Coordinates of C-alpha atoms and ligand atoms in Angstrom, one line a residue:
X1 CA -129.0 27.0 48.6
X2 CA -125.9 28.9 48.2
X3 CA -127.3 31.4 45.8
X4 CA -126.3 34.7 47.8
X5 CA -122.9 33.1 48.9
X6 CA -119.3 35.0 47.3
X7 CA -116.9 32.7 46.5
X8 CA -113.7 33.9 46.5
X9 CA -110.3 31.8 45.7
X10 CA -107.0 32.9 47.0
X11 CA -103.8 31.2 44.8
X12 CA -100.1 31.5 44.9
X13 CA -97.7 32.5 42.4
X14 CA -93.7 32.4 42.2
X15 CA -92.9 30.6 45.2
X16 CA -94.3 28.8 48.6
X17 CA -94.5 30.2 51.9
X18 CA -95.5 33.5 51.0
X19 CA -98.8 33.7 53.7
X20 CA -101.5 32.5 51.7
X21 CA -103.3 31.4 55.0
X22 CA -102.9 34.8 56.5
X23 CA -103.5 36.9 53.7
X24 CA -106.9 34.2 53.5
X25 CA -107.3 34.3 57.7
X26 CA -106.8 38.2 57.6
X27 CA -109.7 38.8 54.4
X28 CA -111.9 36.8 56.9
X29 CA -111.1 38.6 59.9
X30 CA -111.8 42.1 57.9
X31 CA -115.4 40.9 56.5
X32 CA -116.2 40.0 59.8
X33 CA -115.4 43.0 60.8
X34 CA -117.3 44.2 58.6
X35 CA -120.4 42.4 59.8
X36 CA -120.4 39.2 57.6
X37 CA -119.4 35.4 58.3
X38 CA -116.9 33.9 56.8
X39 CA -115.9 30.7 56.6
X40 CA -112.2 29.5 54.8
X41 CA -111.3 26.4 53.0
X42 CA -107.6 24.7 52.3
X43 CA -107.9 22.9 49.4
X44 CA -104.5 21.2 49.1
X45 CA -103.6 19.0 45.7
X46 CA -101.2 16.0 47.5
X47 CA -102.6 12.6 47.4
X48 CA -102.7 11.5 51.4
X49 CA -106.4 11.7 52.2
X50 CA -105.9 13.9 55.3
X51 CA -102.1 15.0 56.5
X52 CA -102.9 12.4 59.9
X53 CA -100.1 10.1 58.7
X54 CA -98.1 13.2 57.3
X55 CA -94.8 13.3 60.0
X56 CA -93.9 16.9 61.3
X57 CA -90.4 17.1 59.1
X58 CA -92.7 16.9 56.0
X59 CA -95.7 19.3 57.1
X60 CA -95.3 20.5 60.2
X61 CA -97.9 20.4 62.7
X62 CA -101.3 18.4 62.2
X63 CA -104.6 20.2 63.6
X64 CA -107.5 18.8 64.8
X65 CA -111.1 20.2 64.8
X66 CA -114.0 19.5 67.1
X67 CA -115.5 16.9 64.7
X68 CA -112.2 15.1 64.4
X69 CA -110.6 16.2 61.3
X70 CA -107.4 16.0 61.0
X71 CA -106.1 18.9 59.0
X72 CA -103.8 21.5 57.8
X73 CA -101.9 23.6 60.0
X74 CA -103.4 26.3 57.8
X75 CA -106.5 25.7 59.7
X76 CA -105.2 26.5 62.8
X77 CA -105.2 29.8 61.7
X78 CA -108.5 30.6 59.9
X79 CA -109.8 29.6 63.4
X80 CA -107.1 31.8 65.5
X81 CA -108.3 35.2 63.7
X82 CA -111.9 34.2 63.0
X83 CA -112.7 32.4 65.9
X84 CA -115.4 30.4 63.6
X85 CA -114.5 26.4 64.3
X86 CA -113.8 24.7 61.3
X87 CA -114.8 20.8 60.3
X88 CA -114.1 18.4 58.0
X89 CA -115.6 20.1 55.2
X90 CA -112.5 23.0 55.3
X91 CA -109.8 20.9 54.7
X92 CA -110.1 19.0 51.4
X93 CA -107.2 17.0 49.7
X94 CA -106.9 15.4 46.2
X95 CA -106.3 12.1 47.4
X96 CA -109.9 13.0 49.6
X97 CA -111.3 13.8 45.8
X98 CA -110.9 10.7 43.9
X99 CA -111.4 8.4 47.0
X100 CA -114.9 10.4 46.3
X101 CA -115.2 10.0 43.1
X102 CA -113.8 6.0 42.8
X103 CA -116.2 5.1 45.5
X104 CA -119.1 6.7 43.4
X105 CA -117.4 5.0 40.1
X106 CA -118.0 1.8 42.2
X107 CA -121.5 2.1 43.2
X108 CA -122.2 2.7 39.6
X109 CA -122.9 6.5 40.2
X110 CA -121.1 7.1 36.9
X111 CA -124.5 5.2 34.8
X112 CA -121.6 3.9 32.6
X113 CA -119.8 7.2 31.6
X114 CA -116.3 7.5 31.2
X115 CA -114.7 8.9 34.6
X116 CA -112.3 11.7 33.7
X117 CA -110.2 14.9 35.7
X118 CA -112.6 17.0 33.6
X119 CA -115.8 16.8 34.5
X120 CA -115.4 14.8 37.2
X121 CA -112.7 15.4 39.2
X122 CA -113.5 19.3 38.8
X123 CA -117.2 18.3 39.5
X124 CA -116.2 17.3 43.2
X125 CA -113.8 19.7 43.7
X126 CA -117.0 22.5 43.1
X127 CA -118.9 20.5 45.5
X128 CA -116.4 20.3 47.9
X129 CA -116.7 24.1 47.9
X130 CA -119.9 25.0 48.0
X131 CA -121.0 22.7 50.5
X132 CA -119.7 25.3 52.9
X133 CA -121.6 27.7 50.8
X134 CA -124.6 25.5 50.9
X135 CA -124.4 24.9 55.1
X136 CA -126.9 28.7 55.1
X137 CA -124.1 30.1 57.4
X138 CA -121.8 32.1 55.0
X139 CA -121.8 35.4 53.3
X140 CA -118.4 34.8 52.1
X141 CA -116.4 31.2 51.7
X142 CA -113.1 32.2 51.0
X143 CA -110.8 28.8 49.3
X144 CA -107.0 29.1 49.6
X145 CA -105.4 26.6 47.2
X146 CA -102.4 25.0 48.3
X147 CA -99.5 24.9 46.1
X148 CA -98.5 27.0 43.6
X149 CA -99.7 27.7 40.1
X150 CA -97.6 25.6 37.3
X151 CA -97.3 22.8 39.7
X152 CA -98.7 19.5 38.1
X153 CA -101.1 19.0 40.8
X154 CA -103.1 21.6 41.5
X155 CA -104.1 22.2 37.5
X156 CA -107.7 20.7 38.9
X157 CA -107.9 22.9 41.2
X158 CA -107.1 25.6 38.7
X159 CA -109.3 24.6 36.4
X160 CA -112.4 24.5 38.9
X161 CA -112.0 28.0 39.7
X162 CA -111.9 28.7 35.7
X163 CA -115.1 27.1 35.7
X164 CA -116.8 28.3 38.7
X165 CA -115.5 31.8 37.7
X166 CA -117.8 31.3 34.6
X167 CA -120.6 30.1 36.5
X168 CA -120.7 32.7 39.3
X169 CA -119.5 35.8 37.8
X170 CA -119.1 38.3 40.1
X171 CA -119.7 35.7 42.8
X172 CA -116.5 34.7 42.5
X173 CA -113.1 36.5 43.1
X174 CA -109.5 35.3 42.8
X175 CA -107.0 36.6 44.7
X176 CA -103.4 35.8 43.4
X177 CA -100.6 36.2 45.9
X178 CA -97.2 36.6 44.9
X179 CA -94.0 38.0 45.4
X180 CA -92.1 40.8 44.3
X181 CA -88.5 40.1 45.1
X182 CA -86.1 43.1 45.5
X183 CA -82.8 42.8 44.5
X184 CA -79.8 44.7 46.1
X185 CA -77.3 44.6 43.5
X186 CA -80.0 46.3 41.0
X187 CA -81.6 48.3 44.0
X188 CA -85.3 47.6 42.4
X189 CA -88.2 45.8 43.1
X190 CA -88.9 43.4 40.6
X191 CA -92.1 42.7 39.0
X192 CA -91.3 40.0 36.2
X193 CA -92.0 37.0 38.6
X194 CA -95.3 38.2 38.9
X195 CA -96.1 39.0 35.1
X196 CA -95.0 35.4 34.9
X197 CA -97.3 33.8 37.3
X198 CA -100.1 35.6 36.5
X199 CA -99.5 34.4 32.8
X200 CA -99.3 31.1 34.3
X201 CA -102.6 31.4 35.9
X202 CA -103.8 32.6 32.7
X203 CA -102.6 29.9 30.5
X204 CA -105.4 27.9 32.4
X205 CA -107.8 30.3 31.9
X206 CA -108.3 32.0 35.1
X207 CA -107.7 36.1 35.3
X208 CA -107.2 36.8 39.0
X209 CA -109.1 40.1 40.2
X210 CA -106.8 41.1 42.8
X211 CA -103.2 40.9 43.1
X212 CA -101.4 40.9 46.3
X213 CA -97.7 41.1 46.1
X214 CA -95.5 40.3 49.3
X215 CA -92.5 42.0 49.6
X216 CA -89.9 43.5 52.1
X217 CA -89.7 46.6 50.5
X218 CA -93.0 49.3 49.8
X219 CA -94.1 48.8 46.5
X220 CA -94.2 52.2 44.4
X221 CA -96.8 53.8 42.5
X222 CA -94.4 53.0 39.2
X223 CA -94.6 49.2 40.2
X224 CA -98.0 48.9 41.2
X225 CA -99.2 50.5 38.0
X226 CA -96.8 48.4 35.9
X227 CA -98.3 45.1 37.2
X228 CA -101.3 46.3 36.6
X229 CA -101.0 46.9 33.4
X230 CA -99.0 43.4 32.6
X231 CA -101.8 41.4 34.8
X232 CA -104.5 43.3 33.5
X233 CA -106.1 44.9 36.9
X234 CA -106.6 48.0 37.8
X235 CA -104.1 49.0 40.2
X236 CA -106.1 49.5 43.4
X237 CA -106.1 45.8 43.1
X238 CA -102.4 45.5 43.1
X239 CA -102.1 44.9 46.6
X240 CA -99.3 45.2 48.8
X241 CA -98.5 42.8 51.3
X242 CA -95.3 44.1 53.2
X243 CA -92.8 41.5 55.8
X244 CA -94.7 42.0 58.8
X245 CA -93.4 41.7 62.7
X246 CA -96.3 39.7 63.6
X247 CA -98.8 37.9 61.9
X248 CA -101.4 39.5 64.1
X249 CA -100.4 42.6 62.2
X250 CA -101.5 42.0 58.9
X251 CA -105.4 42.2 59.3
X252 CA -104.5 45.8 60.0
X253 CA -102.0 46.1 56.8
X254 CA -105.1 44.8 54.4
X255 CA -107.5 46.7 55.9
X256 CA -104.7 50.1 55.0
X257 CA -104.6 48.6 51.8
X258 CA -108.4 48.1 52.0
X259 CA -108.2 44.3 50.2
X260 CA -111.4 44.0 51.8
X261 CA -113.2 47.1 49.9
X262 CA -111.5 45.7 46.9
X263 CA -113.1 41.8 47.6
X264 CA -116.5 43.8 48.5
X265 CA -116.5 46.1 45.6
X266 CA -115.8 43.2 43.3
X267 CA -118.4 40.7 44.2
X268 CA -121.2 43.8 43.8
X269 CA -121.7 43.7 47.8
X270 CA -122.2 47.4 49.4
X271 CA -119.8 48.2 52.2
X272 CA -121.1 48.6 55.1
X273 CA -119.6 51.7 56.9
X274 CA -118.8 49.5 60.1
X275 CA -115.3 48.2 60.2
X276 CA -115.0 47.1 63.8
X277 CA -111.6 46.1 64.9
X278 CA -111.4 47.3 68.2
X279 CA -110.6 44.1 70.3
X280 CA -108.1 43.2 67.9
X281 CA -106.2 46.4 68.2
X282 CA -106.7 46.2 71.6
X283 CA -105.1 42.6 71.5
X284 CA -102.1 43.8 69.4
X285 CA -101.6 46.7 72.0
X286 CA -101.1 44.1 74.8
X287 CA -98.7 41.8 72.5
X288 CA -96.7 44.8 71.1
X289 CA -96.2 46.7 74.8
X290 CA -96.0 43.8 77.3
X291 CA -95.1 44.9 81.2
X292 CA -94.0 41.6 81.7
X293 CA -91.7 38.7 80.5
X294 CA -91.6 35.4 81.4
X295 CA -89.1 32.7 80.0
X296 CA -90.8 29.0 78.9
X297 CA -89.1 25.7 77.9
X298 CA -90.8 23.9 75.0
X299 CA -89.9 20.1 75.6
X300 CA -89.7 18.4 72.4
X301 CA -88.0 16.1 69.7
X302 CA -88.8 18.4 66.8
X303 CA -87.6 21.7 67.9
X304 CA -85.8 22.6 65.0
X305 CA -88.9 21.9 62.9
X306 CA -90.8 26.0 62.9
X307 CA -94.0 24.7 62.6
X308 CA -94.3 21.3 64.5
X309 CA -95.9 22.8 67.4
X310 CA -97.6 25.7 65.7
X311 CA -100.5 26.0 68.1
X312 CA -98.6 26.1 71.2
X313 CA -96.6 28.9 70.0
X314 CA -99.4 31.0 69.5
X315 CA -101.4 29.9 72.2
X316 CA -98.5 31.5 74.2
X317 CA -98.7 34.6 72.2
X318 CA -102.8 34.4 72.8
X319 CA -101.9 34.1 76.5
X320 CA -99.6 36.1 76.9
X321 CA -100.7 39.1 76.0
X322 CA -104.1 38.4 77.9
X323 CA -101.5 38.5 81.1
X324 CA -99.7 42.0 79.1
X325 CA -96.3 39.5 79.3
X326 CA -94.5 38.2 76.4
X327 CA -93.2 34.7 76.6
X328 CA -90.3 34.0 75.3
X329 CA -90.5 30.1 74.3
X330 CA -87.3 28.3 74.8
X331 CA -87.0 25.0 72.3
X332 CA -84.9 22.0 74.2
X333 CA -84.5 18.8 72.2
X334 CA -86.1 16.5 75.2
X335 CA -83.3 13.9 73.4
X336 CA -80.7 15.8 75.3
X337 CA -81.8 16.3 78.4
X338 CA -80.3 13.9 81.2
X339 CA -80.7 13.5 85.4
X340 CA -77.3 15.0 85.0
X341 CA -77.5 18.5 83.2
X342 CA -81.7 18.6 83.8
X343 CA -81.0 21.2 86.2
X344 CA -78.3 23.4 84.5
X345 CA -80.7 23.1 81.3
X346 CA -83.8 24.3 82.4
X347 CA -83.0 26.2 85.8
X348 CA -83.5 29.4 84.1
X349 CA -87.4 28.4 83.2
X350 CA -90.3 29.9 84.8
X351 CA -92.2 27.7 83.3
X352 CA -91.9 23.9 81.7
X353 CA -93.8 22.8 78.7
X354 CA -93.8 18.7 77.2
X355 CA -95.2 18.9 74.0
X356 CA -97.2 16.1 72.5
X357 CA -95.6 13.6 70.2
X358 CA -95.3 10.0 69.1
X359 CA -93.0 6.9 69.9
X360 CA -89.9 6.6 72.2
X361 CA -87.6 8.9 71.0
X362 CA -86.6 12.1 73.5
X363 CA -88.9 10.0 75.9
X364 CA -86.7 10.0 79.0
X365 CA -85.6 13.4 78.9
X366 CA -89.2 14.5 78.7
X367 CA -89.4 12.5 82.0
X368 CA -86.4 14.1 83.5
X369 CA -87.6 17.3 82.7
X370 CA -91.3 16.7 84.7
X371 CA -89.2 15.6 87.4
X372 CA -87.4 18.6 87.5
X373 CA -90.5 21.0 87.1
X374 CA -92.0 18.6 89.7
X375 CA -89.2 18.8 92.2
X376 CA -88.4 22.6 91.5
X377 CA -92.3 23.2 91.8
X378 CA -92.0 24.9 88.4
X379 CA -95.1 25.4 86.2
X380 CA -95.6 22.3 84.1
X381 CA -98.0 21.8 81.2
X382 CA -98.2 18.7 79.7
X383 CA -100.5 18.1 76.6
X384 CA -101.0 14.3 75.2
X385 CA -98.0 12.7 75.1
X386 CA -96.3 15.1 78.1
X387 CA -99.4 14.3 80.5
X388 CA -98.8 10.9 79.5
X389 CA -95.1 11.5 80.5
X390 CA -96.0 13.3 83.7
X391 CA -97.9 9.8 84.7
X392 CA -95.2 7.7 84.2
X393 CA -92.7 10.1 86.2
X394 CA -95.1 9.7 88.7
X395 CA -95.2 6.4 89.1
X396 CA -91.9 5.7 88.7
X397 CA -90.2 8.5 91.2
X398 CA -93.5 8.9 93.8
X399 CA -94.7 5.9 93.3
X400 CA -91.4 3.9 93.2
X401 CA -93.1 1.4 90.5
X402 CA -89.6 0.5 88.7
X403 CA -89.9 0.4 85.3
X404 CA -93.3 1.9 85.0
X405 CA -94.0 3.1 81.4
X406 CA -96.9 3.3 78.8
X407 CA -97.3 0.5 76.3
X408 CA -96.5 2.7 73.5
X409 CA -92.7 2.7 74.9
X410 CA -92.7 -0.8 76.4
X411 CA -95.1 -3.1 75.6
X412 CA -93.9 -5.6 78.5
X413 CA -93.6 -2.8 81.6
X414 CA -94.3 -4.3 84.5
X415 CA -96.8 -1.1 85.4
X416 CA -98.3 -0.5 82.2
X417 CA -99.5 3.4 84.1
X418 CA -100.6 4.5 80.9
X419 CA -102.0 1.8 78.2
X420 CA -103.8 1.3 74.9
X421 CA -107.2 2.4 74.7
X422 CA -109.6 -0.7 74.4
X423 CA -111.4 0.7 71.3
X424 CA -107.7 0.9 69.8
X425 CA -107.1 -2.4 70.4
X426 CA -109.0 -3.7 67.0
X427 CA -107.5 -0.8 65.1
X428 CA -105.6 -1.6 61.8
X429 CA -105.5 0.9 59.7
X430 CA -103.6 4.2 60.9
X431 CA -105.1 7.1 59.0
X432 CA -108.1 8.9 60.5
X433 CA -108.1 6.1 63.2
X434 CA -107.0 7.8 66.5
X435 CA -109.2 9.2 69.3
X436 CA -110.4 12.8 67.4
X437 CA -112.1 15.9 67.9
X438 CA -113.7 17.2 70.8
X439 CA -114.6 15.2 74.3
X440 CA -116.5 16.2 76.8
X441 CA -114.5 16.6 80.3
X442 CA -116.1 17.0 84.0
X443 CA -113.4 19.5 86.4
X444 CA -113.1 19.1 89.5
X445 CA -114.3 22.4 91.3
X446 CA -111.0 23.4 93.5
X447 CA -108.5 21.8 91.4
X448 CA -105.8 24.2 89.1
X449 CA -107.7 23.1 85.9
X450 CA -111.2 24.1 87.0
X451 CA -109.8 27.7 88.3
X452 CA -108.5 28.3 84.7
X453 CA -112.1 27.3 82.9
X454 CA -114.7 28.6 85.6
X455 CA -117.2 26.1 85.0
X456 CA -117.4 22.3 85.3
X457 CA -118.2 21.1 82.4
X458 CA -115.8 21.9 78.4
X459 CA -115.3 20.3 75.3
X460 CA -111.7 19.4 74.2
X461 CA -110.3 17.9 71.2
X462 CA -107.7 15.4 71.2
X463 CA -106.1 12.9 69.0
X464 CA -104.4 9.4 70.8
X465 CA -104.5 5.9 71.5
X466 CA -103.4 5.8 74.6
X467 CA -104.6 6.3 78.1
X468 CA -104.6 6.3 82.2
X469 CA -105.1 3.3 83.0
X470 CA -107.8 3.7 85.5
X471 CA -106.0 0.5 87.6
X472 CA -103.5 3.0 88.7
X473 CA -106.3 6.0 89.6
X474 CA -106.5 4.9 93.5
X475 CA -102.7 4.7 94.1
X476 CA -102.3 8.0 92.5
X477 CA -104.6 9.9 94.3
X478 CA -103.8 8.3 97.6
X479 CA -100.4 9.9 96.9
X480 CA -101.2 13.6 95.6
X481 CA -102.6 13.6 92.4
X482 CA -105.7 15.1 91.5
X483 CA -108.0 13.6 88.9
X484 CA -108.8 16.9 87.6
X485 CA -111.1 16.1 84.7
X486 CA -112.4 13.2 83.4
X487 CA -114.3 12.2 80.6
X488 CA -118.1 11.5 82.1
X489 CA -119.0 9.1 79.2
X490 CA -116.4 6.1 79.2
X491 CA -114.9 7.1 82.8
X492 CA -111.2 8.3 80.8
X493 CA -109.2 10.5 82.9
X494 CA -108.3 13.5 80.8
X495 CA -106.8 15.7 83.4
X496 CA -104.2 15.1 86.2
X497 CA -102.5 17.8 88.7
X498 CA -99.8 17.6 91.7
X499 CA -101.8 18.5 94.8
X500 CA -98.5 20.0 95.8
X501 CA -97.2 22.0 93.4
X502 CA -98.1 25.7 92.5
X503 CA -99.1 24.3 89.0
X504 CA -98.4 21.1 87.7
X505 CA -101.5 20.2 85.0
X506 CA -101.3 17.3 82.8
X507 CA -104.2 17.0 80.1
X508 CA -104.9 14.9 77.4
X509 CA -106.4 16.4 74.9
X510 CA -105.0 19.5 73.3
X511 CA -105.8 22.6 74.8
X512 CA -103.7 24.5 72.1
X513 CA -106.2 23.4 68.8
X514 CA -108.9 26.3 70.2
X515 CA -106.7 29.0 71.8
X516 CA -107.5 31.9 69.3
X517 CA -106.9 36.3 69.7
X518 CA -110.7 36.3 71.1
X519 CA -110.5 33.7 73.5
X520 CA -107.2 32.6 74.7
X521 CA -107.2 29.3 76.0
X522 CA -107.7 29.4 80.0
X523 CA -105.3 26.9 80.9
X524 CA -102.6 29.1 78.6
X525 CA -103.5 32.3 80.3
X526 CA -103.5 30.3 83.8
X527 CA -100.5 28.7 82.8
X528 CA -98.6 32.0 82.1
X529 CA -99.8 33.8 85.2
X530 CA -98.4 30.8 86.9
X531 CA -94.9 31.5 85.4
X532 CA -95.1 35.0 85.9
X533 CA -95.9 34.1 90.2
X534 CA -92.9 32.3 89.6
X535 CA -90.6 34.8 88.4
X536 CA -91.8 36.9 91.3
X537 CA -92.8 39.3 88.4
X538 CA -96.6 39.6 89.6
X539 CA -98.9 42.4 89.2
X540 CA -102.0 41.2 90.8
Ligands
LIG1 N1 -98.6 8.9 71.5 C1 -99.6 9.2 72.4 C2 -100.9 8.5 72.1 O1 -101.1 8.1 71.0 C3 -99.8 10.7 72.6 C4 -100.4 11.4 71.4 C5 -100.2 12.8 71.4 O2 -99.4 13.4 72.1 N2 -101.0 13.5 70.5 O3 -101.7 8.4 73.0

């Protein structure tokens, strides 16, 4: 039962991108600072069942959890400041809801009602939510809605919190985030946006309780008290939620602005005196006052995209400061990169990174670049598709198997080094089909891989289709590769390294998904430390 669970909603207001994940990721991170366990929910109102199929240029980068989900990027950073793994249940579409509620319509579920938005619809959107509260684990389950209020579809989603409001009472809280825009030419911060989207919210029955205003200038007492007044709060819940330097900051901004003592005082939950922050300050002191710099290329064909490879940027910062250095990430669109200007491009690298990705295009210049990093024993990460690169370089400039290539490139290569996976083979449909979520993986005590992790035996979460082809494992190791890691159930090699190479690690899955501020990812940290050796810049 969920009876002692709060519930509390986070919405938007006036436009997108104003941080509702990090006001939502930062809440969590206070509460459990507080002593309490948090969970967080996306709820988002498009129509694809999961963003799997979504390509980058419409949603940026797709994250996976340990039981396979493919989610929101959103998620990526509940889990980064809360270091609590989230699952299927946390991500929750509305093209997920009606497939719901049409396949109960079809098993006759329904007893011969009328299937309609309200109740129905709303109905599995409540349960949707308090299944988390129902899992035993949660004080708090905190749902950010996707979207923005007015927009056609997320009225629903609206409407559930009306109702759930009315069921919970002070169970429930909404937080509405908005913005208050300044404008130069008047010299004032402007509140009328938010009066308008709080009306909004209103018009569908739902006051908010708190009201956290973004803005690039410090709200005054004057303007806090006026939206108050026109939103019908008191104003310690106006909330402001100033441009920050990092997004690591803002847990520290709300907890000045004490959102949490608001959310606590709100739901009728005493606060607990302990507010204990003191590895996250101690992470930000590392990130903000670095003794080292190193310079990494990011090898991709959606550079200009911000968020296509989300969790590799942060991984970075994760690592980073757990080696006091700050990595500056260099983007190179792997489409441009040649045998010819390979070296005047990424000379200047201490370390090279091939990003995951899809299809042929940018292929050979992420295979240039692996040759390079191999030749110019550079550091070299390669995650999914860029491990699957490494291979093929391999083969092709070690190995001298001409042509050599994975299937997913060319279906007819002669040396097919890395191939479909058998259980893909039968695969139709492409949603939600891929190898997901978290695989076990054996290391190889001595190898690069096994130094990072300290023990034999982790978990990793992936998402592919393709593999090694084991055919190729002997000829590979006879000529310095290490099999660094493989997966002991079905014998899938998930790990390879350059014997002779300072470090050159290729994996499979996607060590990036469960980096977070309280335990950067090893191979990151490792990773790092390699570039720093590489710089010369060492301090050990
Ligand atoms: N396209 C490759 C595969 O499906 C790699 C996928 C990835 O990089 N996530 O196996």
């Amino acid at each position: 039962m969920d009876k002692n669970v709060k519930y509390i909603f986070v919405t938007g207001g006036v436009s997108s991108s104003l941080g509702k994940g990090i006001i939502s990721s930062s809440l969590a991170k206070l509460l459990q600072a507080r002593g309490f366990s948090v969970t967080i929910q996306k709820l988002d109102p498009y129509i694809n069942i999961d963003p799997g199929t979504l390509n980058p240029y419409e949603h940026g980068e797709c994250y996976v959890t340990d039981d396979g989900a493919e989610t929101d990027l959103d998620l990526g950073h509940y889990e980064r400041f809360s270091n609590t793994p989230t699952s299927q249940a946390n991500n929750v579409t509305t093209g997920r809801i009606y497939q719901n509620v049409i396949d109960k319509e079809r098993r006759g579920e329904y007893l011969g009602t009328t299937v309609q938005v309200v109740p129905h619809i709303t109905d599995e959107i409540k349960r949707s939510v308090r299944l988390l509260g129902k899992t035993g684990k949660y004080d708090f389950v905190i749902t950010e809605i996707g979207g923005t209020v007015g927009d056609i579809e997320s009225f629903p989603f609206i409407e559930t919190v009306r109702q759930m409001k009315w069921e919970l009472g002070n169970r429930c809280v909404v937080i509405h985030l908005t913005l208050v825009p300044y404008l130069r030419a008047a010299g004032e911060l402007k509140s009328k946006p938010t009066q308008h989207s709080v009306k909004k919210l209103l018009e569908q029955g739902v006051q908010p309780d708190i009201i956290v205003c973004r803005t690039e200038r410090p709200l005054h007492e004057g303007i806090k008290n006026k939206i108050a007044q026109f939103c019908n709060v008191v104003p310690t819940s106006v909330i402001e939620s100033l441009d920050a330097e990092s997004i690591y900051d803002v847990p520290l901004m709300m907890r000045d602005e004490k959102l949490d003592i608001e959310v606590l005082e709100k739901t009728g939950t005493a606060v607990p005196e302990k507010l204990d922050l003191v590895n996250w300050e101690r992470f930000l002191n590392n990130l903000k006052h670095p003794k080292y710099e190193v310079t990494i290329g990011l090898i991709g064909k959606y550079i200009e995209l911000k968020d296509a490879y989300k969790s590799i940027n942060e991984a970075f910062v994760h690592g980073g400061a757990m080696n006091q250095t700050k990595v500056k990430i260099r983007s190179i669109q792997s489409e441009n990169i040649t045998a010819e200007n390979a070296g005047s491009l990424l000379n200047e690298l201490n370390g090279i990174l091939v990003a995951p990705g899809f299809g042929s295009r940018g292929i050979e210049g992420k295979i240039e670049a692996i040759r390079y990093a191999r030749e110019k024993k550079i550091p070299f990460l390669g995650i999914c598709l860029g491990m699957q690169c490494a291979a093929v370089e391999f083969s092709r400039n070690v190995l001298n198997l001409k042509d050599a290539d994975s299937t997913e490139m060319n279906p007819d290569t002669p040396y097919p080094v890395i191939d479909l996976m058998e259980t893909q083979k039968k695969v139709k449909n492409l949603g939600g089909t891929m190898r997901l979520g978290a695989y076990n993986c054996k290391l190889k005590p001595g190898s690069k891989s096994y130094e990072a992790y300290g023990v034999e035996d982790i978990r990793e979460r992936h998402r592919h289709r393709y593999e090694f082809n084991n055919e190729y494992r002997k000829i590979f190791e006879e000529n310095g590769v290490r099999l660094a890691g493989i997966n002991p159930e079905d014998d899938l090699v998930e790990i390879i390294e350059i014997k002779d190479h300072p470090w050159f690690v290729g994996v499979q899955f996607h060590p990036e998904y469960r980096s977070t501020v309280k335990q950067p990812h090893p191979l990151f940290v490792n990773f790092v430390k390699a570039a720093l050796e590489h710089k010369g810049d060492t301090k050990r």
